[in-house]
Structure formats: structure tokens, C-alpha cells
Amino acid sequence: MSDKRVSENGKKVSEDSMSMSALHEAAEWAEQLMDAEWKGRKDKENVVRYRLSRKVGVSESYLFRLQYKLREMNDVRGSVYRALMLARHAYGLATEAGETAYQKEKSLADARNSKMAGLAAAVAGPETRKEMK
């Protein structure tokens, strides 16, 4: 089978580039989840990886490969990708990224004095500040 296929809009798309981007995305998510699972300065990396593997449902060796042997990998399993994506939502990491992107877009719309942004702000109501924990 060829490594080229035609996308919906008729352009050639390489499956290799798609799988590599998914692989790098999964490695980034695994790193974020490791950071979120970290409990303190005496917490060892292999213990954190073990806890994360039990919570997420991805093998500890696969998380190790995503962290240290990324160059040897050419793609990521779909089940691992999905488990990491769902774990990001469970840990609340995905919503923070979405909130940051929303705030960035809102500031750009405010800078160009967008009427739609003003209407959306009026509907959303007054801004509330997040409390520091």
C-alpha cells in the first residue's frame, strides 16, 4: 500500500506525517500527565510513571518509550493516543489549554474592536477572576 493518499479536498497527504504528528502529540501529553501526577521532590520518576500507567491504562513501558525512545518510534497506537487524550481531560489539562486559546482569541478580537466579541462578552456576563490555590 502506498504511503500517500488523497485528502477530502483532493490534496496529497502523507500518512507518515500524520502519524508522526500524532506521535509527538502523544509524547507531549504523556509529559504533561507525568508533571500533573508528580507529588513532590522525593517522588521518583519510575514511581510516577507506574502510578500514571495504572490510572490511564497505558503500559509503563510504553510511557517510557514515549519519553525516552521517541526517535525509534514511527507511530503511536490508537488506543494509547485515545487513553492519553481522555486522561488529559480527566486531569483538567485540556480545558486549561482551551481557556488559554479562548482568552488569546478574545484579546485579538478586542484589539480589532470586533462587534461580535462585544456581543459575546455581553452575553457571557462579567468576568470572574480565578482564585489562587
mmCIF file with all atom_site columns, C-alpha atoms in Angstrom:
data_model
loop_
_atom_site.group_PDB
_atom_site.id
_atom_site.type_symbol
_atom_site.label_atom_id
_atom_site.label_alt_id
_atom_site.label_comp_id
_atom_site.label_asym_id
_atom_site.label_entity_id
_atom_site.label_seq_id
_atom_site.pdbx_PDB_ins_code
_atom_site.Cartn_x
_atom_site.Cartn_y
_atom_site.Cartn_z
_atom_site.occupancy
_atom_site.B_iso_or_equiv
_atom_site.pdbx_formal_charge
_atom_site.auth_seq_id
_atom_site.auth_comp_id
_atom_site.auth_asym_id
_atom_site.auth_atom_id
_atom_site.pdbx_PDB_model_num
ATOM 1   C CA . MET A 1 1   ? 0.000   0.000  0.000  1.00 0.00 ? 1   MET A CA 1
ATOM 2   C CA . SER A 1 2   ? 1.300   3.439  -0.811 1.00 0.00 ? 2   SER A CA 1
ATOM 3   C CA . ASP A 1 3   ? 2.132   5.934  1.894  1.00 0.00 ? 3   ASP A CA 1
ATOM 4   C CA . LYS A 1 4   ? 0.273   8.678  0.004  1.00 0.00 ? 4   LYS A CA 1
ATOM 5   C CA . ARG A 1 5   ? -3.458  9.191  -0.045 1.00 0.00 ? 5   ARG A CA 1
ATOM 6   C CA . VAL A 1 6   ? -5.814  11.911 -1.208 1.00 0.00 ? 6   VAL A CA 1
ATOM 7   C CA . SER A 1 7   ? -7.498  14.059 1.415  1.00 0.00 ? 7   SER A CA 1
ATOM 8   C CA . GLU A 1 8   ? -11.082 15.315 1.316  1.00 0.00 ? 8   GLU A CA 1
ATOM 9   C CA . ASN A 1 9   ? -10.106 18.424 -0.610 1.00 0.00 ? 9   ASN A CA 1
ATOM 10  C CA . GLY A 1 10  ? -8.079  16.475 -3.193 1.00 0.00 ? 10  GLY A CA 1
ATOM 11  C CA . LYS A 1 11  ? -4.573  17.233 -1.943 1.00 0.00 ? 11  LYS A CA 1
ATOM 12  C CA . LYS A 1 12  ? -1.973  14.547 -1.374 1.00 0.00 ? 12  LYS A CA 1
ATOM 13  C CA . VAL A 1 13  ? -1.493  13.812 2.310  1.00 0.00 ? 13  VAL A CA 1
ATOM 14  C CA . SER A 1 14  ? 1.293   11.711 3.719  1.00 0.00 ? 14  SER A CA 1
ATOM 15  C CA . GLU A 1 15  ? 0.189   9.225  6.352  1.00 0.00 ? 15  GLU A CA 1
ATOM 16  C CA . ASP A 1 16  ? 3.721   9.297  7.719  1.00 0.00 ? 16  ASP A CA 1
ATOM 17  C CA . SER A 1 17  ? 3.478   12.978 8.592  1.00 0.00 ? 17  SER A CA 1
ATOM 18  C CA . MET A 1 18  ? 0.080   12.437 10.227 1.00 0.00 ? 18  MET A CA 1
ATOM 19  C CA . SER A 1 19  ? 1.330   9.534  12.329 1.00 0.00 ? 19  SER A CA 1
ATOM 20  C CA . MET A 1 20  ? 4.462   11.463 13.324 1.00 0.00 ? 20  MET A CA 1
ATOM 21  C CA . SER A 1 21  ? 2.408   14.452 14.431 1.00 0.00 ? 21  SER A CA 1
ATOM 22  C CA . ALA A 1 22  ? 0.144   12.143 16.443 1.00 0.00 ? 22  ALA A CA 1
ATOM 23  C CA . LEU A 1 23  ? 3.238   10.534 17.971 1.00 0.00 ? 23  LEU A CA 1
ATOM 24  C CA . HIS A 1 24  ? 4.714   13.876 19.023 1.00 0.00 ? 24  HIS A CA 1
ATOM 25  C CA . GLU A 1 25  ? 1.348   14.994 20.363 1.00 0.00 ? 25  GLU A CA 1
ATOM 26  C CA . ALA A 1 26  ? 1.050   11.806 22.436 1.00 0.00 ? 26  ALA A CA 1
ATOM 27  C CA . ALA A 1 27  ? 4.588   12.262 23.789 1.00 0.00 ? 27  ALA A CA 1
ATOM 28  C CA . GLU A 1 28  ? 3.763   15.842 24.801 1.00 0.00 ? 28  GLU A CA 1
ATOM 29  C CA . TRP A 1 29  ? 0.564   14.689 26.510 1.00 0.00 ? 29  TRP A CA 1
ATOM 30  C CA . ALA A 1 30  ? 2.432   11.948 28.368 1.00 0.00 ? 30  ALA A CA 1
ATOM 31  C CA . GLU A 1 31  ? 4.911   14.542 29.623 1.00 0.00 ? 31  GLU A CA 1
ATOM 32  C CA . GLN A 1 32  ? 2.107   16.839 30.778 1.00 0.00 ? 32  GLN A CA 1
ATOM 33  C CA . LEU A 1 33  ? 0.420   13.961 32.585 1.00 0.00 ? 33  LEU A CA 1
ATOM 34  C CA . MET A 1 34  ? 3.695   12.975 34.267 1.00 0.00 ? 34  MET A CA 1
ATOM 35  C CA . ASP A 1 35  ? 4.063   16.554 35.503 1.00 0.00 ? 35  ASP A CA 1
ATOM 36  C CA . ALA A 1 36  ? 0.481   16.554 36.765 1.00 0.00 ? 36  ALA A CA 1
ATOM 37  C CA . GLU A 1 37  ? 0.993   13.247 38.578 1.00 0.00 ? 37  GLU A CA 1
ATOM 38  C CA . TRP A 1 38  ? 4.220   14.405 40.246 1.00 0.00 ? 38  TRP A CA 1
ATOM 39  C CA . LYS A 1 39  ? 3.643   14.710 44.009 1.00 0.00 ? 39  LYS A CA 1
ATOM 40  C CA . GLY A 1 40  ? 6.814   16.277 45.307 1.00 0.00 ? 40  GLY A CA 1
ATOM 41  C CA . ARG A 1 41  ? 10.564  16.430 45.279 1.00 0.00 ? 41  ARG A CA 1
ATOM 42  C CA . LYS A 1 42  ? 11.054  12.946 46.777 1.00 0.00 ? 42  LYS A CA 1
ATOM 43  C CA . ASP A 1 43  ? 8.766   11.362 44.211 1.00 0.00 ? 43  ASP A CA 1
ATOM 44  C CA . LYS A 1 44  ? 10.821  9.202  41.837 1.00 0.00 ? 44  LYS A CA 1
ATOM 45  C CA . GLU A 1 45  ? 10.197  9.198  38.114 1.00 0.00 ? 45  GLU A CA 1
ATOM 46  C CA . ASN A 1 46  ? 9.613   5.456  37.798 1.00 0.00 ? 46  ASN A CA 1
ATOM 47  C CA . VAL A 1 47  ? 7.056   5.558  40.638 1.00 0.00 ? 47  VAL A CA 1
ATOM 48  C CA . VAL A 1 48  ? 5.229   8.440  38.957 1.00 0.00 ? 48  VAL A CA 1
ATOM 49  C CA . ARG A 1 49  ? 5.242   6.553  35.649 1.00 0.00 ? 49  ARG A CA 1
ATOM 50  C CA . TYR A 1 50  ? 3.861   3.453  37.413 1.00 0.00 ? 50  TYR A CA 1
ATOM 51  C CA . ARG A 1 51  ? 1.005   5.415  39.059 1.00 0.00 ? 51  ARG A CA 1
ATOM 52  C CA . LEU A 1 52  ? 0.184   7.133  35.793 1.00 0.00 ? 52  LEU A CA 1
ATOM 53  C CA . SER A 1 53  ? 0.176   3.865  33.868 1.00 0.00 ? 53  SER A CA 1
ATOM 54  C CA . ARG A 1 54  ? -2.303  2.360  36.335 1.00 0.00 ? 54  ARG A CA 1
ATOM 55  C CA . LYS A 1 55  ? -4.599  5.392  36.223 1.00 0.00 ? 55  LYS A CA 1
ATOM 56  C CA . VAL A 1 56  ? -4.502  5.892  32.448 1.00 0.00 ? 56  VAL A CA 1
ATOM 57  C CA . GLY A 1 57  ? -4.416  2.280  31.319 1.00 0.00 ? 57  GLY A CA 1
ATOM 58  C CA . VAL A 1 58  ? -1.258  2.560  29.207 1.00 0.00 ? 58  VAL A CA 1
ATOM 59  C CA . SER A 1 59  ? 1.635   0.236  29.934 1.00 0.00 ? 59  SER A CA 1
ATOM 60  C CA . GLU A 1 60  ? 4.543   1.657  31.865 1.00 0.00 ? 60  GLU A CA 1
ATOM 61  C CA . SER A 1 61  ? 6.991   0.567  29.166 1.00 0.00 ? 61  SER A CA 1
ATOM 62  C CA . TYR A 1 62  ? 5.014   2.439  26.508 1.00 0.00 ? 62  TYR A CA 1
ATOM 63  C CA . LEU A 1 63  ? 5.122   5.630  28.589 1.00 0.00 ? 63  LEU A CA 1
ATOM 64  C CA . PHE A 1 64  ? 8.879   5.107  28.965 1.00 0.00 ? 64  PHE A CA 1
ATOM 65  C CA . ARG A 1 65  ? 9.234   4.734  25.194 1.00 0.00 ? 65  ARG A CA 1
ATOM 66  C CA . LEU A 1 66  ? 7.237   7.936  24.616 1.00 0.00 ? 66  LEU A CA 1
ATOM 67  C CA . GLN A 1 67  ? 9.560   9.758  26.983 1.00 0.00 ? 67  GLN A CA 1
ATOM 68  C CA . TYR A 1 68  ? 12.988  8.387  26.064 1.00 0.00 ? 68  TYR A CA 1
ATOM 69  C CA . LYS A 1 69  ? 12.807  6.404  22.824 1.00 0.00 ? 69  LYS A CA 1
ATOM 70  C CA . LEU A 1 70  ? 10.696  8.684  20.666 1.00 0.00 ? 70  LEU A CA 1
ATOM 71  C CA . ARG A 1 71  ? 13.245  8.697  17.829 1.00 0.00 ? 71  ARG A CA 1
ATOM 72  C CA . GLU A 1 72  ? 12.910  4.934  17.436 1.00 0.00 ? 72  GLU A CA 1
ATOM 73  C CA . MET A 1 73  ? 9.127   5.072  17.076 1.00 0.00 ? 73  MET A CA 1
ATOM 74  C CA . ASN A 1 74  ? 7.271   5.856  13.841 1.00 0.00 ? 74  ASN A CA 1
ATOM 75  C CA . ASP A 1 75  ? 3.695   5.934  15.116 1.00 0.00 ? 75  ASP A CA 1
ATOM 76  C CA . VAL A 1 76  ? 1.531   5.644  18.196 1.00 0.00 ? 76  VAL A CA 1
ATOM 77  C CA . ARG A 1 77  ? -1.173  3.075  18.873 1.00 0.00 ? 77  ARG A CA 1
ATOM 78  C CA . GLY A 1 78  ? -4.683  4.458  18.594 1.00 0.00 ? 78  GLY A CA 1
ATOM 79  C CA . SER A 1 79  ? -5.661  3.038  21.971 1.00 0.00 ? 79  SER A CA 1
ATOM 80  C CA . VAL A 1 80  ? -2.702  4.784  23.645 1.00 0.00 ? 80  VAL A CA 1
ATOM 81  C CA . TYR A 1 81  ? -3.455  8.064  21.883 1.00 0.00 ? 81  TYR A CA 1
ATOM 82  C CA . ARG A 1 82  ? -7.091  7.905  22.997 1.00 0.00 ? 82  ARG A CA 1
ATOM 83  C CA . ALA A 1 83  ? -6.189  6.943  26.584 1.00 0.00 ? 83  ALA A CA 1
ATOM 84  C CA . LEU A 1 84  ? -3.765  9.875  26.867 1.00 0.00 ? 84  LEU A CA 1
ATOM 85  C CA . MET A 1 85  ? -6.316  12.260 25.375 1.00 0.00 ? 85  MET A CA 1
ATOM 86  C CA . LEU A 1 86  ? -9.008  11.129 27.826 1.00 0.00 ? 86  LEU A CA 1
ATOM 87  C CA . ALA A 1 87  ? -6.549  11.352 30.720 1.00 0.00 ? 87  ALA A CA 1
ATOM 88  C CA . ARG A 1 88  ? -5.742  14.960 29.799 1.00 0.00 ? 88  ARG A CA 1
ATOM 89  C CA . HIS A 1 89  ? -9.431  15.775 30.057 1.00 0.00 ? 89  HIS A CA 1
ATOM 90  C CA . ALA A 1 90  ? -9.702  13.902 33.362 1.00 0.00 ? 90  ALA A CA 1
ATOM 91  C CA . TYR A 1 91  ? -6.725  15.780 34.809 1.00 0.00 ? 91  TYR A CA 1
ATOM 92  C CA . GLY A 1 92  ? -8.128  19.083 33.577 1.00 0.00 ? 92  GLY A CA 1
ATOM 93  C CA . LEU A 1 93  ? -5.168  19.843 31.305 1.00 0.00 ? 93  LEU A CA 1
ATOM 94  C CA . ALA A 1 94  ? -7.197  20.087 28.107 1.00 0.00 ? 94  ALA A CA 1
ATOM 95  C CA . THR A 1 95  ? -9.642  22.647 29.483 1.00 0.00 ? 95  THR A CA 1
ATOM 96  C CA . GLU A 1 96  ? -6.819  24.929 30.596 1.00 0.00 ? 96  GLU A CA 1
ATOM 97  C CA . ALA A 1 97  ? -5.384  24.909 27.078 1.00 0.00 ? 97  ALA A CA 1
ATOM 98  C CA . GLY A 1 98  ? -8.818  25.664 25.645 1.00 0.00 ? 98  GLY A CA 1
ATOM 99  C CA . GLU A 1 99  ? -9.314  28.527 28.094 1.00 0.00 ? 99  GLU A CA 1
ATOM 100 C CA . THR A 1 100 ? -5.906  29.979 27.167 1.00 0.00 ? 100 THR A CA 1
ATOM 101 C CA . ALA A 1 101 ? -6.723  29.777 23.457 1.00 0.00 ? 101 ALA A CA 1
ATOM 102 C CA . TYR A 1 102 ? -10.114 31.412 24.080 1.00 0.00 ? 102 TYR A CA 1
ATOM 103 C CA . GLN A 1 103 ? -8.535  34.280 26.019 1.00 0.00 ? 103 GLN A CA 1
ATOM 104 C CA . LYS A 1 104 ? -5.978  34.814 23.243 1.00 0.00 ? 104 LYS A CA 1
ATOM 105 C CA . GLU A 1 105 ? -8.684  34.952 20.564 1.00 0.00 ? 105 GLU A CA 1
ATOM 106 C CA . LYS A 1 106 ? -10.781 37.252 22.739 1.00 0.00 ? 106 LYS A CA 1
ATOM 107 C CA . SER A 1 107 ? -7.884  39.670 23.182 1.00 0.00 ? 107 SER A CA 1
ATOM 108 C CA . LEU A 1 108 ? -7.256  39.697 19.415 1.00 0.00 ? 108 LEU A CA 1
ATOM 109 C CA . ALA A 1 109 ? -10.937 40.386 18.766 1.00 0.00 ? 109 ALA A CA 1
ATOM 110 C CA . ASP A 1 110 ? -10.917 43.172 21.362 1.00 0.00 ? 110 ASP A CA 1
ATOM 111 C CA . ALA A 1 111 ? -7.814  44.680 19.735 1.00 0.00 ? 111 ALA A CA 1
ATOM 112 C CA . ARG A 1 112 ? -9.576  44.973 16.386 1.00 0.00 ? 112 ARG A CA 1
ATOM 113 C CA . ASN A 1 113 ? -12.753 46.231 18.098 1.00 0.00 ? 113 ASN A CA 1
ATOM 114 C CA . SER A 1 114 ? -14.907 43.347 16.928 1.00 0.00 ? 114 SER A CA 1
ATOM 115 C CA . LYS A 1 115 ? -18.636 43.857 17.448 1.00 0.00 ? 115 LYS A CA 1
ATOM 116 C CA . MET A 1 116 ? -19.125 40.090 17.717 1.00 0.00 ? 116 MET A CA 1
ATOM 117 C CA . ALA A 1 117 ? -16.644 39.932 20.627 1.00 0.00 ? 117 ALA A CA 1
ATOM 118 C CA . GLY A 1 118 ? -18.520 42.723 22.384 1.00 0.00 ? 118 GLY A CA 1
ATOM 119 C CA . LEU A 1 119 ? -21.803 40.909 21.921 1.00 0.00 ? 119 LEU A CA 1
ATOM 120 C CA . ALA A 1 120 ? -20.302 37.636 23.200 1.00 0.00 ? 120 ALA A CA 1
ATOM 121 C CA . ALA A 1 121 ? -18.894 39.451 26.238 1.00 0.00 ? 121 ALA A CA 1
ATOM 122 C CA . ALA A 1 122 ? -22.295 40.976 26.984 1.00 0.00 ? 122 ALA A CA 1
ATOM 123 C CA . VAL A 1 123 ? -23.955 37.565 26.797 1.00 0.00 ? 123 VAL A CA 1
ATOM 124 C CA . ALA A 1 124 ? -21.252 35.899 28.925 1.00 0.00 ? 124 ALA A CA 1
ATOM 125 C CA . GLY A 1 125 ? -21.629 38.458 31.672 1.00 0.00 ? 125 GLY A CA 1
ATOM 126 C CA . PRO A 1 126 ? -18.981 39.997 33.889 1.00 0.00 ? 126 PRO A CA 1
ATOM 127 C CA . GLU A 1 127 ? -15.545 38.385 34.076 1.00 0.00 ? 127 GLU A CA 1
ATOM 128 C CA . THR A 1 128 ? -14.746 36.445 37.174 1.00 0.00 ? 128 THR A CA 1
ATOM 129 C CA . ARG A 1 129 ? -11.232 36.049 38.462 1.00 0.00 ? 129 ARG A CA 1
ATOM 130 C CA . LYS A 1 130 ? -9.931  32.616 39.294 1.00 0.00 ? 130 LYS A CA 1
ATOM 131 C CA . GLU A 1 131 ? -8.773  32.258 42.857 1.00 0.00 ? 131 GLU A CA 1
ATOM 132 C CA . MET A 1 132 ? -5.182  31.316 43.596 1.00 0.00 ? 132 MET A CA 1
ATOM 133 C CA . LYS A 1 133 ? -4.855  27.941 45.274 1.00 0.00 ? 133 LYS A CA 1
#
